[in-house]
Coordinates of C-alpha atoms and ligand atoms in Angstrom, one line a residue:
M14 CA 15.6 7.1 2.4
I15 CA 12.2 6.8 0.9
V16 CA 10.5 6.1 4.3
E17 CA 11.9 7.0 7.8
L18 CA 9.9 6.4 11.0
K19 CA 11.1 7.6 14.4
D20 CA 9.4 7.0 17.8
L21 CA 6.1 6.3 16.0
I22 CA 3.1 5.8 18.2
V23 CA -0.4 5.3 16.6
E24 CA -3.5 5.1 18.7
Y25 CA -7.1 4.5 18.1
D26 CA -9.7 6.2 20.4
L27 CA -12.0 3.5 21.6
G28 CA -14.1 5.8 23.7
T29 CA -13.0 4.4 27.1
A30 CA -9.3 4.5 26.6
P31 CA -6.8 5.0 23.8
F32 CA -5.6 1.8 22.3
T33 CA -2.0 1.7 21.0
A34 CA -1.9 -0.2 17.7
V35 CA 1.6 0.7 16.6
D36 CA 4.7 1.5 18.5
I37 CA 7.9 1.5 16.4
P38 CA 11.1 3.1 17.7
A39 CA 12.8 3.4 14.3
W40 CA 12.5 2.0 10.8
S41 CA 13.6 3.1 7.4
L42 CA 13.6 1.9 3.8
A43 CA 16.1 3.0 1.3
R44 CA 15.0 4.5 -2.0
G45 CA 14.4 1.9 -4.7
R46 CA 14.2 -1.0 -2.2
Q47 CA 11.3 -3.4 -1.8
A48 CA 10.2 -4.5 1.7
A49 CA 7.6 -7.1 2.8
I50 CA 6.2 -6.7 6.2
H51 CA 4.5 -9.8 7.5
G52 CA 2.5 -10.8 10.6
P53 CA -0.8 -12.2 11.6
S54 CA -4.1 -10.4 11.1
G55 CA -4.7 -7.6 13.6
C56 CA -1.0 -6.9 14.4
G57 CA -1.1 -3.3 12.9
K58 CA 0.1 -3.7 9.3
S59 CA -2.7 -1.8 7.7
T60 CA -2.4 0.9 10.3
L61 CA 1.2 1.4 9.5
L62 CA 0.5 1.6 5.7
H63 CA -2.2 4.2 6.4
V64 CA 0.3 6.3 8.4
V65 CA 2.9 6.1 5.7
A66 CA 0.3 7.1 3.1
G67 CA -0.7 10.1 5.2
L68 CA -4.2 8.7 5.6
L69 CA -3.9 8.4 9.4
A70 CA -2.1 10.8 11.8
P71 CA 0.1 9.2 14.5
R72 CA -0.3 10.3 18.1
S73 CA 3.5 11.1 18.1
G74 CA 6.7 10.5 16.3
R75 CA 8.2 11.4 12.9
V76 CA 7.0 10.1 9.6
R77 CA 9.2 11.1 6.7
V78 CA 8.1 9.8 3.3
C79 CA 9.6 10.8 -0.1
G80 CA 11.3 13.8 1.6
N81 CA 8.1 15.1 3.3
E82 CA 7.5 15.2 7.0
L83 CA 3.9 14.1 7.1
T84 CA 3.2 15.1 10.7
E85 CA 3.7 18.7 9.7
M86 CA 1.4 18.8 6.7
S87 CA -2.2 20.0 6.4
E88 CA -5.0 17.7 5.1
S89 CA -4.8 19.3 1.6
D90 CA -1.0 19.1 1.5
L91 CA -1.3 15.4 2.4
D92 CA -3.8 15.0 -0.5
H93 CA -1.2 16.6 -2.9
F94 CA 1.5 14.5 -1.4
R95 CA -0.3 11.2 -2.0
A96 CA -1.3 12.3 -5.6
A97 CA 2.3 13.2 -6.4
H98 CA 4.3 10.4 -4.6
V99 CA 2.3 7.3 -3.5
G100 CA 0.4 4.5 -5.2
Y101 CA -1.8 2.4 -3.0
I102 CA -3.0 -1.1 -3.7
F103 CA -6.0 -2.2 -1.7
Q104 CA -6.8 -5.7 -0.7
D105 CA -10.3 -5.4 -2.3
F106 CA -8.8 -3.7 -5.4
N107 CA -11.1 -0.7 -5.1
L108 CA -11.8 -0.6 -8.8
L109 CA -14.8 1.3 -10.2
Q110 CA -17.3 -1.2 -11.5
G111 CA -18.8 0.9 -14.2
Y112 CA -15.5 1.6 -15.9
T113 CA -13.3 -0.6 -18.1
A114 CA -9.8 -1.7 -17.2
V115 CA -8.1 1.1 -19.2
E116 CA -10.6 3.7 -17.7
N117 CA -9.8 2.5 -14.2
V118 CA -6.0 3.0 -14.9
L119 CA -6.8 6.5 -16.4
L120 CA -8.7 7.3 -13.2
G121 CA -5.5 6.5 -11.4
M122 CA -4.0 9.5 -13.2
A123 CA -6.7 11.9 -12.0
F124 CA -5.7 14.5 -9.4
S125 CA -2.1 14.5 -10.6
R126 CA -0.5 17.4 -12.4
Q127 CA 0.1 15.3 -15.5
K128 CA -2.7 14.9 -18.1
P129 CA -4.3 11.5 -18.3
D130 CA -2.2 9.5 -20.7
R131 CA -4.1 6.8 -22.6
H132 CA -0.9 5.5 -24.1
R133 CA 0.7 4.9 -20.7
A134 CA -2.5 3.4 -19.4
R135 CA -2.4 0.8 -22.2
E136 CA 1.3 0.2 -21.8
L137 CA 0.8 -0.5 -18.1
L138 CA -2.0 -2.9 -18.8
D139 CA 0.3 -4.6 -21.3
R140 CA 3.0 -4.8 -18.7
V141 CA 0.7 -6.7 -16.3
G142 CA -0.3 -9.0 -19.1
L143 CA -3.8 -7.6 -19.7
S144 CA -3.4 -6.1 -23.2
H145 CA -6.3 -8.3 -24.3
R146 CA -8.6 -7.1 -21.5
V147 CA -8.4 -3.3 -21.7
K148 CA -12.1 -2.8 -22.5
H149 CA -13.4 -5.3 -19.9
R150 CA -15.2 -4.1 -16.8
P151 CA -14.1 -5.5 -13.4
A152 CA -17.1 -7.9 -13.2
Q153 CA -15.8 -9.4 -16.5
L154 CA -12.4 -10.1 -15.1
S155 CA -11.0 -12.8 -12.9
I156 CA -9.9 -11.9 -9.3
G157 CA -6.3 -12.1 -10.4
E158 CA -6.9 -9.9 -13.4
R159 CA -8.7 -7.3 -11.2
Q160 CA -5.6 -7.3 -9.0
R161 CA -3.4 -6.7 -12.1
V162 CA -5.6 -3.7 -13.0
A163 CA -5.2 -2.4 -9.5
I164 CA -1.4 -2.7 -9.9
A165 CA -1.5 -0.8 -13.2
R166 CA -3.6 1.9 -11.7
A167 CA -1.2 2.3 -8.7
L168 CA 1.7 2.8 -11.1
A169 CA -0.3 5.2 -13.3
R170 CA 1.0 8.4 -11.8
K171 CA 4.6 7.2 -11.7
P172 CA 4.7 7.2 -7.9
E173 CA 8.0 7.0 -6.0
L174 CA 6.5 4.6 -3.5
I175 CA 3.9 1.8 -3.8
L176 CA 2.1 0.6 -0.7
A177 CA 0.3 -2.7 -1.1
D178 CA -2.1 -4.0 1.6
E179 CA -2.5 -7.8 1.3
P180 CA -2.3 -7.7 -2.5
T181 CA -2.7 -11.4 -2.7
G182 CA -5.3 -11.8 0.0
S183 CA -8.0 -13.0 -2.5
L184 CA -5.7 -15.2 -4.7
D185 CA -4.7 -18.8 -4.6
P186 CA -1.0 -19.5 -3.9
A187 CA -0.1 -20.0 -7.6
H188 CA -1.6 -16.7 -8.6
A189 CA -0.4 -15.0 -5.5
G190 CA 3.3 -15.7 -6.4
E191 CA 2.7 -14.6 -10.0
V192 CA 1.0 -11.3 -9.0
V193 CA 3.7 -10.5 -6.4
N194 CA 6.5 -11.1 -9.0
L195 CA 4.7 -8.9 -11.5
L196 CA 4.2 -6.1 -8.9
R197 CA 7.9 -6.3 -8.0
E198 CA 9.1 -6.3 -11.6
A199 CA 6.7 -3.4 -12.5
C200 CA 8.2 -1.4 -9.6
R201 CA 11.7 -2.2 -10.6
Q202 CA 11.1 -1.0 -14.2
D203 CA 9.7 2.3 -12.9
G204 CA 12.4 2.7 -10.2
C205 CA 9.7 2.8 -7.6
S206 CA 10.1 1.7 -4.0
L207 CA 7.6 -0.9 -2.6
I208 CA 6.2 -1.9 0.7
V209 CA 3.9 -5.0 0.8
V210 CA 2.1 -6.0 3.9
S211 CA 0.8 -9.6 4.2
H212 CA -0.1 -12.2 6.6
D213 CA 1.0 -14.8 4.1
P214 CA 4.6 -16.0 4.7
G215 CA 4.7 -17.4 1.2
V216 CA 4.5 -13.9 -0.3
V217 CA 7.5 -12.5 1.6
G218 CA 10.2 -15.0 0.9
S219 CA 11.9 -13.4 -2.1
F220 CA 12.0 -9.8 -0.9
D221 CA 15.1 -7.7 -0.3
E222 CA 13.8 -7.0 3.2
A223 CA 11.4 -9.3 4.9
I224 CA 10.3 -7.9 8.2
A225 CA 8.4 -9.7 11.0
F226 CA 6.1 -7.0 12.1
M227 CA 5.8 -8.5 15.6
E228 CA 9.5 -7.7 16.0
L229 CA 9.2 -4.2 14.7
N230 CA 6.0 -3.2 16.5
R231 CA 6.4 -3.0 20.2
A232 CA 2.7 -2.7 20.7
F233 CA 2.5 -6.3 19.7
S234 CA 2.8 -8.6 22.7
A235 CA 3.5 -12.3 23.0
S236 CA -0.1 -12.6 24.4
G237 CA -1.5 -12.0 20.9
T238 CA -2.6 -8.9 19.0
P239 CA -2.2 -5.4 20.4
R240 CA -5.9 -5.4 21.2
A241 CA -5.6 -8.8 23.1
A242 CA -2.7 -7.3 25.0
A243 CA -4.7 -4.2 25.9
V244 CA -7.7 -6.3 26.9
A245 CA -5.5 -8.4 29.1
A246 CA -4.1 -5.3 30.7
G247 CA -7.7 -4.0 31.3
G248 CA -7.3 -1.1 28.9
V249 CA -10.1 -2.1 26.5
A250 CA -13.6 -3.1 27.4
Ligands
ADP442 P1 -3.6 -5.8 10.3 O1 -3.5 -5.0 9.1 O2 -2.3 -6.4 10.7 O3 -4.7 -6.9 10.2 P2 -4.8 -3.4 11.6 O4 -3.8 -2.4 11.4 O5 -6.0 -3.5 10.6 O6 -4.1 -4.9 11.6 O7 -5.3 -3.4 13.0 C1 -4.5 -3.3 14.2 C2 -5.3 -3.3 15.4 O8 -6.0 -2.0 15.5 C3 -6.4 -4.3 15.5 O9 -6.5 -4.7 16.9 C4 -7.6 -3.6 15.0 O10 -8.8 -4.2 15.6 C5 -7.4 -2.2 15.5 N1 -8.0 -1.2 14.7 C6 -7.8 -1.0 13.3 N2 -8.6 0.0 12.9 C7 -9.2 0.5 13.9 C8 -10.1 1.6 14.1 N3 -10.5 2.4 13.1 N4 -10.6 1.9 15.4 C9 -10.2 1.1 16.4 N5 -9.4 0.0 16.3 C10 -8.9 -0.2 15.1

């Protein structure tokens, strides 16, 4: 398994009372598989990705990712874990504006044990259809092209797992399908597992595993988002 979750509870401290955003009894993803997790905004998808990336510690439960038990690791071990094993694609791309496409991909190789590899950076940009844009800065690229640079950067360190948070959130439906297909193919070529979270049902149709997050996350209630449920129960001001 590349990801194994057991009795996972994630809370946010809202000052007055803790608010449970994620409550998952058990979930796992086999190595090399691709999963799409879908659900409306606010249902806890980003929270889950942050926990799987080791960016957010759960209140309780087990989080095993790429063979590491994240809940037993120190902050610096978690930094090394991410650098070695995980590529993260952010909804807003998170590209550095002052750097070209190829430099942004090279920066994706920073903090890893391998040396930055300009040949691989160019090869990745070629794979995402941007060989003619390597020297362009983000402001000179379309939104779809920026997302492709972000995909190339996430693959730069040859991660075992890619986590993509609403990777098509800023794209129109035609480009959304194209970018998801490209991301999936790039992961297949590198033997990398993939978890995409999205509120867009159109994105999830073709995945090996399409998971309705409301069914997985017990913190989600029929009354709406977890926050709405907590407010209804009087737990959140
Ligand atoms: P999604 O990714 O599905 O839109 P999130 O994981 O971002 O959902 O959020 C899940 C719930 O947790 C929401 O109700 C959101 O308001 C709440 N939440 C997210 N981040 C924080 C935070 N840092 N502090 C408090 N509440 C948060």
